[in-house]
Tab-separated table of C-alpha atoms in Angstrom:
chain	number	residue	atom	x	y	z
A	1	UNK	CA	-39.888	-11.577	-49.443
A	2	UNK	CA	-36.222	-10.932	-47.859
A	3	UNK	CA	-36.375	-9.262	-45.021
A	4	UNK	CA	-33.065	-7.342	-44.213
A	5	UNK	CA	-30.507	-8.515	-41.809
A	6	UNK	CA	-30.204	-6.129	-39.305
A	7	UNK	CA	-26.412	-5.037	-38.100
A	8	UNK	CA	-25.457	-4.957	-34.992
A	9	UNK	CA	-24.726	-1.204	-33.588
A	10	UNK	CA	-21.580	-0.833	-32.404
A	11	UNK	CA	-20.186	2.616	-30.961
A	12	UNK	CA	-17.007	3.213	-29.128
A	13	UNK	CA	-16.427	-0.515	-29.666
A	14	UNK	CA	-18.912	-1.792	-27.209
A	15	UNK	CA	-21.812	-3.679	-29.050
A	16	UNK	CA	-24.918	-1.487	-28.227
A	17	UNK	CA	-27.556	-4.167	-29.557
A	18	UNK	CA	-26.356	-6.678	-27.182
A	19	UNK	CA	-26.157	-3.606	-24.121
A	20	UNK	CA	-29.991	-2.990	-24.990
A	21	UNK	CA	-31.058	-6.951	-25.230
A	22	UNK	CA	-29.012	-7.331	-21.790
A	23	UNK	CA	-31.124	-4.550	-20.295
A	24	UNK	CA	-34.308	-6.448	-21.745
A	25	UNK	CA	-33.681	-9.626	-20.371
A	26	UNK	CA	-32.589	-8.554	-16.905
A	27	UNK	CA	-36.231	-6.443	-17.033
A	28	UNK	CA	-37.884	-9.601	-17.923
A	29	UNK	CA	-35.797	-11.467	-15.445
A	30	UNK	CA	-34.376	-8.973	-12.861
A	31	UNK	CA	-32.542	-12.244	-11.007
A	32	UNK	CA	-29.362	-12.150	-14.191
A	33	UNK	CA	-28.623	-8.261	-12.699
A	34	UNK	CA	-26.741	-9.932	-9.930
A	35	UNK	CA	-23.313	-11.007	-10.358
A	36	UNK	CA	-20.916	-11.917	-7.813
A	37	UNK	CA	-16.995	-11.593	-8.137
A	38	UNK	CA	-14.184	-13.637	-6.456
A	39	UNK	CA	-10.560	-14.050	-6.192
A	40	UNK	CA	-8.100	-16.260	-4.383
A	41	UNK	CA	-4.909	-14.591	-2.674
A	42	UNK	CA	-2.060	-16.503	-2.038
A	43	UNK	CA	0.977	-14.649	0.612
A	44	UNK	CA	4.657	-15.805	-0.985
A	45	UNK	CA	6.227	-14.361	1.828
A	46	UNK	CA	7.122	-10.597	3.158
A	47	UNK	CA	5.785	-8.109	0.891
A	48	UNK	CA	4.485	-10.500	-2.361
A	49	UNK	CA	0.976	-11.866	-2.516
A	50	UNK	CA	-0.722	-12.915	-5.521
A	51	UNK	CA	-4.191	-13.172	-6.885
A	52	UNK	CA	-6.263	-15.640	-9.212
A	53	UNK	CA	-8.823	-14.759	-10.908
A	54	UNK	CA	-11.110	-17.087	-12.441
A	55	UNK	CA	-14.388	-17.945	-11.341
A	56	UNK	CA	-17.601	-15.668	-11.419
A	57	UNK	CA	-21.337	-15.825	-10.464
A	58	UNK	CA	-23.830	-13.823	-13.367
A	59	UNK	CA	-26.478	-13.608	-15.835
A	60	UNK	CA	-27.783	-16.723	-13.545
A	61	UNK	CA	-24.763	-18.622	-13.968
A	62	UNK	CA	-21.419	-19.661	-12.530
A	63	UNK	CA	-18.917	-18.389	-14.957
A	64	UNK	CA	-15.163	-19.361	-15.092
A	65	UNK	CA	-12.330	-18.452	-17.125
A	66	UNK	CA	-10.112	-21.143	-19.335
A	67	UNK	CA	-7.041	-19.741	-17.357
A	68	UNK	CA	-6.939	-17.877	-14.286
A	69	UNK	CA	-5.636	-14.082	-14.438
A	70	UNK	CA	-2.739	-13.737	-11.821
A	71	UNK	CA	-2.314	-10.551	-9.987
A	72	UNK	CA	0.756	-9.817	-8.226
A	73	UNK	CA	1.326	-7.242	-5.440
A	74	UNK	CA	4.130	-6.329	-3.659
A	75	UNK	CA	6.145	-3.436	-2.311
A	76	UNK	CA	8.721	-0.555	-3.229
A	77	UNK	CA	12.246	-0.761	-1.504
A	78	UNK	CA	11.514	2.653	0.752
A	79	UNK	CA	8.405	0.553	2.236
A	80	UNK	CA	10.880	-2.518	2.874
A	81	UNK	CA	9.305	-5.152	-0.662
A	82	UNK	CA	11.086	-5.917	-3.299
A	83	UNK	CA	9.536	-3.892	-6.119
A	84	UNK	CA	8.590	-7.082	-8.145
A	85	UNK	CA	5.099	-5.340	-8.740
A	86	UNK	CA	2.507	-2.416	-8.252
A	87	UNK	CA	1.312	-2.214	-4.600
A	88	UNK	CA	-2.040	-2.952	-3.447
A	89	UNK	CA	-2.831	1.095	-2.709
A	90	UNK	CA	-1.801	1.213	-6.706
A	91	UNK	CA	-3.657	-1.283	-7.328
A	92	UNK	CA	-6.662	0.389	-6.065
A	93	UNK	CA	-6.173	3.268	-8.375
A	94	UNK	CA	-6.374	1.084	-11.198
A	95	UNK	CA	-9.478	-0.644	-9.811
A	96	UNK	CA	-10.861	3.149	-9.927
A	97	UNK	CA	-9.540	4.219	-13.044
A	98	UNK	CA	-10.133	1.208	-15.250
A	99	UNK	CA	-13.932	1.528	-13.717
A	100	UNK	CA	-14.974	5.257	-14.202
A	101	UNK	CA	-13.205	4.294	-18.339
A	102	UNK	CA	-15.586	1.674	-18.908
A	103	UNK	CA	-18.591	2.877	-17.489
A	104	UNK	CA	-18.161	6.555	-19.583
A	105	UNK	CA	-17.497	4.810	-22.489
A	106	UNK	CA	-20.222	1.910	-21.822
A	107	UNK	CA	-22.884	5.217	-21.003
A	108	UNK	CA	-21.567	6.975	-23.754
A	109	UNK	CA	-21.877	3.973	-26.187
A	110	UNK	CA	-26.158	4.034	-24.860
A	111	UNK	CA	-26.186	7.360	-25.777
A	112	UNK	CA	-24.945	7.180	-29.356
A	113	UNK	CA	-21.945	9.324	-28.286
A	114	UNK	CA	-18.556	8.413	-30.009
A	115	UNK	CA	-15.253	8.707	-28.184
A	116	UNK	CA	-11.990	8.930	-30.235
A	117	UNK	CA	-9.412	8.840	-27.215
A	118	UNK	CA	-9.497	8.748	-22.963
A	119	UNK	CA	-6.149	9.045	-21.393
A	120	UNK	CA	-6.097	9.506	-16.996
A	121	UNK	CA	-4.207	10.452	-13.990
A	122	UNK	CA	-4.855	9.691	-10.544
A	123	UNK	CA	-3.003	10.583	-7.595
A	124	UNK	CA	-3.782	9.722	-3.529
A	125	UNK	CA	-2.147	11.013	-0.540
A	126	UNK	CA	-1.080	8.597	1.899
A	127	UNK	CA	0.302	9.343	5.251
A	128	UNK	CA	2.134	6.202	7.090
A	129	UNK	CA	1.761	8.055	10.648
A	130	UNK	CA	-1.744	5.884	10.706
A	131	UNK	CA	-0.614	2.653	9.395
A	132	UNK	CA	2.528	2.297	11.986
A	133	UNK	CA	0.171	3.158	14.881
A	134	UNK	CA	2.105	6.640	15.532
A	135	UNK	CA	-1.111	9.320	15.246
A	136	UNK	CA	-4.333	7.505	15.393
A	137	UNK	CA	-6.023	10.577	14.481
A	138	UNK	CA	-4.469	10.070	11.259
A	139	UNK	CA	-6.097	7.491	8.774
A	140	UNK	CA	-5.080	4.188	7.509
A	141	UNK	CA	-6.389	5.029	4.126
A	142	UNK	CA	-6.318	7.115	1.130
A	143	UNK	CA	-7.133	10.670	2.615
A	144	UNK	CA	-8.209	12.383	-1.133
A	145	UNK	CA	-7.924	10.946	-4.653
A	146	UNK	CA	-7.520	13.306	-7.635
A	147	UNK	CA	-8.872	12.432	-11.185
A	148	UNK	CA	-7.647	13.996	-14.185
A	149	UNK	CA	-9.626	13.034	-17.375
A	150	UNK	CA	-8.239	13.842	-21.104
A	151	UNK	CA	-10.945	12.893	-23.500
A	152	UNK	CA	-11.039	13.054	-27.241
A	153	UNK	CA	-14.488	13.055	-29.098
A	154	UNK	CA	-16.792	15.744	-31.024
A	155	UNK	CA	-18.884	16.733	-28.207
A	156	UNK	CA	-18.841	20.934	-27.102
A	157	UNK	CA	-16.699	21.586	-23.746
A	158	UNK	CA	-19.793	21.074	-20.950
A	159	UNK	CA	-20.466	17.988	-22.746
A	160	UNK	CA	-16.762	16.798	-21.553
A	161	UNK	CA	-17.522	17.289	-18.365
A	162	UNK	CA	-21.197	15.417	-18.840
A	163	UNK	CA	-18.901	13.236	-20.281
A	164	UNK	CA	-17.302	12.155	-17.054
A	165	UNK	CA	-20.074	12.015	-14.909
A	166	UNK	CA	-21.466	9.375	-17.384
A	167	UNK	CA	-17.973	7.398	-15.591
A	168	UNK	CA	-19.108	8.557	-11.982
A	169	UNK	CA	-22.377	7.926	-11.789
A	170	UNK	CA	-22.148	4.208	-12.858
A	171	UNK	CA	-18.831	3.318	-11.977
A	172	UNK	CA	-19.353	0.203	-9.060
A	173	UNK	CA	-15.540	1.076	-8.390
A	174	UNK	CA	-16.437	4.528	-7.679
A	175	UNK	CA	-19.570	3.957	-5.387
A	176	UNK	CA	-17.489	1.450	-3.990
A	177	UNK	CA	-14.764	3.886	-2.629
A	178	UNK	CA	-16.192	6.953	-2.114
A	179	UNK	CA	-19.746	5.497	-0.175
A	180	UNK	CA	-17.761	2.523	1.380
A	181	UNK	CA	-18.812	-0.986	1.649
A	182	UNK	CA	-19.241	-3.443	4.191
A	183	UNK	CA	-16.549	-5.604	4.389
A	184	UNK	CA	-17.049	-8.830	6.779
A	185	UNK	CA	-13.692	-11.099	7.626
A	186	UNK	CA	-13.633	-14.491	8.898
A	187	UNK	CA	-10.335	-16.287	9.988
A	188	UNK	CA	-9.564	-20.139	10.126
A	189	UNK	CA	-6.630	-22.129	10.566
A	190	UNK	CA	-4.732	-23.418	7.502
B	1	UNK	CA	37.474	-4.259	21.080
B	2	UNK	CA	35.644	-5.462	18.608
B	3	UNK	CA	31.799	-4.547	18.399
B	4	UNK	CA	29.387	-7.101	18.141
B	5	UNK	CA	27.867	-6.814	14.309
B	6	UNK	CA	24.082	-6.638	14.208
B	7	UNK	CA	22.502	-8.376	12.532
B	8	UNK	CA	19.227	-7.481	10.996
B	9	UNK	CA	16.048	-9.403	12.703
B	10	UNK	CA	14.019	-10.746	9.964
B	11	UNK	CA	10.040	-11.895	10.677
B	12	UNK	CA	8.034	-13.494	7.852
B	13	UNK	CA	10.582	-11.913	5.416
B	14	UNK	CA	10.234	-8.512	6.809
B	15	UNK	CA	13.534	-6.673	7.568
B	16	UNK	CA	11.858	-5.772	11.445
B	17	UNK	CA	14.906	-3.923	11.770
B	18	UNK	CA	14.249	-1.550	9.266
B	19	UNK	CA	10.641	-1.226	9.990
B	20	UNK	CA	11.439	0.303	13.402
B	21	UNK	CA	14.136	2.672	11.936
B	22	UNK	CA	11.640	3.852	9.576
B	23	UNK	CA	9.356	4.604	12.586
B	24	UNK	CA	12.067	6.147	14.444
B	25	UNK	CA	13.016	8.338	11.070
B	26	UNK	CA	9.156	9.458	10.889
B	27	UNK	CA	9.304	10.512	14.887
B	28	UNK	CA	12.208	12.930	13.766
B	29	UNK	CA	11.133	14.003	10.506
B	30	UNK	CA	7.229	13.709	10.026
B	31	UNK	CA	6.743	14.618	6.564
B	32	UNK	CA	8.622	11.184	5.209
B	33	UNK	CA	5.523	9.740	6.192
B	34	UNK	CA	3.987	11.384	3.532
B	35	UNK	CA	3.099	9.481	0.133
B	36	UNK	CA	1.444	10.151	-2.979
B	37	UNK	CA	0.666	7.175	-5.438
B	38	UNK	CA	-0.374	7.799	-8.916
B	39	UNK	CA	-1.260	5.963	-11.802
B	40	UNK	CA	-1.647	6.799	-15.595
B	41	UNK	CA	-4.635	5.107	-17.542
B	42	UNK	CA	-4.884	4.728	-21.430
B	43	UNK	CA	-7.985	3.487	-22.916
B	44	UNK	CA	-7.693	0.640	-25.426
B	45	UNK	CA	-11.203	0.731	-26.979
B	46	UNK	CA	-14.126	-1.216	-26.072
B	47	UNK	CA	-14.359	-2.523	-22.514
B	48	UNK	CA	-10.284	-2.423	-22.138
B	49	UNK	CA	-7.758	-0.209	-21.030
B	50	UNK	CA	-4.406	-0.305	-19.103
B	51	UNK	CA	-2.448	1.382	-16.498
B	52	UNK	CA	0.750	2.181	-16.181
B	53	UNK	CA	1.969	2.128	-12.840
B	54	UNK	CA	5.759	3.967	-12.058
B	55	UNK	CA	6.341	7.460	-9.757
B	56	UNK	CA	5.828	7.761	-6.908
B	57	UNK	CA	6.092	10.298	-3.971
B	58	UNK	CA	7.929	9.155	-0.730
B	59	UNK	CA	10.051	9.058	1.952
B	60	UNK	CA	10.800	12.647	1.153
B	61	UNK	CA	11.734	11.906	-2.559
B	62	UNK	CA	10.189	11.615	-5.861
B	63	UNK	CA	10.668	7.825	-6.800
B	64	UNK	CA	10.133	5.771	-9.709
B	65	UNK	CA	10.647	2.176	-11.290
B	66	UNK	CA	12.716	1.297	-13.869
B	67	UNK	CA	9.871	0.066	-15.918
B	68	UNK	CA	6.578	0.695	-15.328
B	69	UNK	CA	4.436	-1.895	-14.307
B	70	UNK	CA	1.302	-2.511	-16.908
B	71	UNK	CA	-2.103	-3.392	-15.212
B	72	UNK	CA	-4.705	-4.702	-17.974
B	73	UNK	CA	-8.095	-4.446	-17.449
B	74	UNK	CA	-11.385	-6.053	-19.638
B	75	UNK	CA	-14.689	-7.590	-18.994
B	76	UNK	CA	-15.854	-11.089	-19.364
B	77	UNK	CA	-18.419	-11.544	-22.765
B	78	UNK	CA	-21.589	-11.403	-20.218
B	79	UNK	CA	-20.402	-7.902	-19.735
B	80	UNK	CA	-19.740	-6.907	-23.649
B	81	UNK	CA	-15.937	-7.586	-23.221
B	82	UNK	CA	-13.051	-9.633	-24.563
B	83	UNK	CA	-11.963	-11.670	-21.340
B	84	UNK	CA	-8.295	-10.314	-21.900
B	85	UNK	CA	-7.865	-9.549	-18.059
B	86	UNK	CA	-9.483	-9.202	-15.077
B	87	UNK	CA	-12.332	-6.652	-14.607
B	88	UNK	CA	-12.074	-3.284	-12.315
B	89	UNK	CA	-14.304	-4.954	-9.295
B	90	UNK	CA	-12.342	-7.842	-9.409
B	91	UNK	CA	-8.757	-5.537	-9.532
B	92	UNK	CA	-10.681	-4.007	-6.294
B	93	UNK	CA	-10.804	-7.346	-4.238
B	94	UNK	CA	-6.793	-8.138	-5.368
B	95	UNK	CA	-6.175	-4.297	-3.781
B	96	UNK	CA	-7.819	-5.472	-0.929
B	97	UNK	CA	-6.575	-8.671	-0.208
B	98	UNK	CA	-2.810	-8.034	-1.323
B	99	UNK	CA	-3.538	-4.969	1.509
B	100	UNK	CA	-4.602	-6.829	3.705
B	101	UNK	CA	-2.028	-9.248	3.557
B	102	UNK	CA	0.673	-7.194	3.764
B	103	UNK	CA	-0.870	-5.129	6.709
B	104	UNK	CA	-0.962	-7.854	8.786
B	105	UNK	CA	2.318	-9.607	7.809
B	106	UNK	CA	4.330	-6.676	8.519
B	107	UNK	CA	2.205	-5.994	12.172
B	108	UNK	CA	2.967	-9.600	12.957
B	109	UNK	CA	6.427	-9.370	12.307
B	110	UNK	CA	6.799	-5.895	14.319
B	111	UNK	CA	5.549	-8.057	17.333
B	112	UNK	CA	7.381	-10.848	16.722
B	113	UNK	CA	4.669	-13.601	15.478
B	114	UNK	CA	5.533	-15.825	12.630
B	115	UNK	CA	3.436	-16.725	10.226
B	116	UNK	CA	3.934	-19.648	7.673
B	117	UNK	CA	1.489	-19.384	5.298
B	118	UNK	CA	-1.862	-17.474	4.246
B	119	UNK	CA	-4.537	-18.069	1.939
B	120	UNK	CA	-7.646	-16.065	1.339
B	121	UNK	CA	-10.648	-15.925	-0.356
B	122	UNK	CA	-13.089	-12.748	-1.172
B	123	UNK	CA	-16.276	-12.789	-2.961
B	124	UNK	CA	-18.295	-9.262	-3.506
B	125	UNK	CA	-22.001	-8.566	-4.607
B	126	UNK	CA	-22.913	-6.662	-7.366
B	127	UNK	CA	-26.367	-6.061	-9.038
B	128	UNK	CA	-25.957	-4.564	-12.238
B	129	UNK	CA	-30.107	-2.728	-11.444
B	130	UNK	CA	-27.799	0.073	-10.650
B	131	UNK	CA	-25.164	0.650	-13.344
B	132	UNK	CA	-27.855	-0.037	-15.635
B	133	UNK	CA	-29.937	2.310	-14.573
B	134	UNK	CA	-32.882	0.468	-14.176
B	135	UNK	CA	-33.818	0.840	-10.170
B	136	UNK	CA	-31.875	3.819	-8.652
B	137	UNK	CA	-32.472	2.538	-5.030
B	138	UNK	CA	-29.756	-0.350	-6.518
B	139	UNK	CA	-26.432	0.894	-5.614
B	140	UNK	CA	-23.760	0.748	-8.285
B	141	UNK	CA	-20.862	-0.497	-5.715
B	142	UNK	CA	-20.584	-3.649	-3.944
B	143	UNK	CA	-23.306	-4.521	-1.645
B	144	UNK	CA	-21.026	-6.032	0.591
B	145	UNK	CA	-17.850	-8.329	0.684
B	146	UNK	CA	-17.248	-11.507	2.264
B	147	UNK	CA	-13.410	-12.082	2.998
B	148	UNK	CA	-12.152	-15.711	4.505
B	149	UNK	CA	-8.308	-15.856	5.486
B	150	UNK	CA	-6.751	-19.428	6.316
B	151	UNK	CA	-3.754	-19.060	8.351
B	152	UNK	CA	-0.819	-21.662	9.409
B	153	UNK	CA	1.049	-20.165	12.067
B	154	UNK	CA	2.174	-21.448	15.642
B	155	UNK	CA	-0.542	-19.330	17.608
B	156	UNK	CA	-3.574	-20.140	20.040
B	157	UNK	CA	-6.970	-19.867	18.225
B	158	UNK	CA	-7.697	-16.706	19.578
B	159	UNK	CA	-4.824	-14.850	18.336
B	160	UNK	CA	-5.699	-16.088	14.513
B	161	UNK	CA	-8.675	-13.768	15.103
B	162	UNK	CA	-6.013	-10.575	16.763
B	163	UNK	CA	-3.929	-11.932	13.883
B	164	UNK	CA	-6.324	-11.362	11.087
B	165	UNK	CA	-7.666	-7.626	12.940
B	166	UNK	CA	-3.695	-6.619	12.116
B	167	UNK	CA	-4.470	-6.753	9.104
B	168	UNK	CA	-7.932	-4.813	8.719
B	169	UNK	CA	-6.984	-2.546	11.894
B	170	UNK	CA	-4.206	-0.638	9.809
B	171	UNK	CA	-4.548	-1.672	5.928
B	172	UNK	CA	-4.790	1.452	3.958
B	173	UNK	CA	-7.532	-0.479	1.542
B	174	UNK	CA	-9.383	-2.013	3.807
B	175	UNK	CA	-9.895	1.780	5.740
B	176	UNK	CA	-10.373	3.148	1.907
B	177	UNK	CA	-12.737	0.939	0.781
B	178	UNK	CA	-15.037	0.360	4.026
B	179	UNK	CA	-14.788	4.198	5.491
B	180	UNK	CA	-15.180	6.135	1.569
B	181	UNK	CA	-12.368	8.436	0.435
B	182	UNK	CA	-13.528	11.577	-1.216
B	183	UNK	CA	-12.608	11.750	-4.617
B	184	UNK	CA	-12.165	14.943	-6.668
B	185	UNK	CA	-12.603	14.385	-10.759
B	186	UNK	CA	-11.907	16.822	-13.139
B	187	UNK	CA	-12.317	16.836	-17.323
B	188	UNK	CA	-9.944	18.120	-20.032
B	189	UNK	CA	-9.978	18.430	-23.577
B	190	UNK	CA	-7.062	15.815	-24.829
């Protein structure tokens, strides 16, 4: 007797079957849950740096890529770069928003919820008085961050908002910035 | 009589000159210290989505780039993506090291230190328990991040270190990411 192949389920583009059979394995094996990222920065003088990304540690193994992603960072005119790329306080906004997308649409996928179309704005206020040592009282970082989330899907309005805490409440980006992490530097001579 | 032209003093490729009439600008007018970054995010489907990255708020002024720049984002195929880019935790370690970085190139050039060259490395833990939902004492952030910066520059070992605390005493990121920023998020209908 043929038994019948069974499709994979795929909603908002992420393949659920292999989501659930992830979550399986890591029960069975709770070790694959932990991953750990890297990159390698490289200074090209003044306000450029750049970043390769390649190598990874998860799902028990070392990971690499066939090519390394470059990042590049460096700085408007009115903060004395050369405006060859976004800067790294930019950068951190897409580290946010690219998060809180993929974990509501990863969450949503779980929950059998389709989403046609996300579009986002994010906005945070700097103030340099901290960075060039003028008002200590004033921070070196971001003081606020605002979100704005546009979302297209069947789903009745206080389900939007459900929506986006699916984004929140997962995101490691998210947890990351507004709880903090430790952070421990070492310096050594090139 | 002719006046002497001045000339600008340039450390590590940063116009010092400039730096300190900035800071002497701010002492006069305060607000120019003021900035807001923003970024726009578009969802591409599945695990990817992009940001463009263009205005600005500055300096007094609304600013922009010609273009905008365009910052991918994707998972690896352990994590249900494509590989087409580097994921959102790993974007968060190139805002951090491009921040720190540039902090502590442009301190070192304010004080008159030159630096030659600068590598670093930064490696974060993650245990997916968390955005998986399958132990809620598991954070979903980083459980910490290891940064190691190799330096060539003509100083005594001891500065390397004061060298290195430039960096994470004034880097907007580094304060972001290690003190939390509160983060507002609102949801729209698109």
């Amino acid at each position: 007797m043929a038994t019948a192949q069974k499709l994979p389920k795929i909603v908002n583009g992420v393949n659920v079957s292999d989501l659930f059979t992830t979550i399986d394995a890591i029960k069975i094996t709770p070790a694959i849950a932990k991953f750990k990222f890297r990159i390698h920065n490289q200074w090209q003088g003044a306000s450029q740096n750049r970043s390769a990304v390649s190598e990874f540690y998860g799902a028990g193994q070392e990971l690499s890529r066939p090519q390394p992603f470059v990042l590049e960072a460096d700085e408007p005119a009115v903060l004395l770069g050369k405006d060859a790329a976004a800067n790294p306080v930019e950068h951190l906004l897409h580290a946010l928003a690219s998060c809180l997308t993929t974990s509501m649409v990863y969450h949503a996928a779980a929950r059998g919820i389709s989403i046609e179309e996300v579009e986002s704005s994010f906005e945070g206020d700097l103030d340099l008085h901290g960075f060039l040592d003028l008002d200590k009282s004033v921070r070196n970082g971001y003081q606020g961050i605002r979100v704005n989330f546009k979302i297209k899907a069947d789903v009745a309005d206080e389900q939007l908002r459900e929506l986006v805490e699916l984004g929140t409440g997962h995101s490691p980006v998210f947890d990351s910035l507004t709880n903090g992490v430790p952070v421990s530097v070492n310096a050594e001579r090139l």
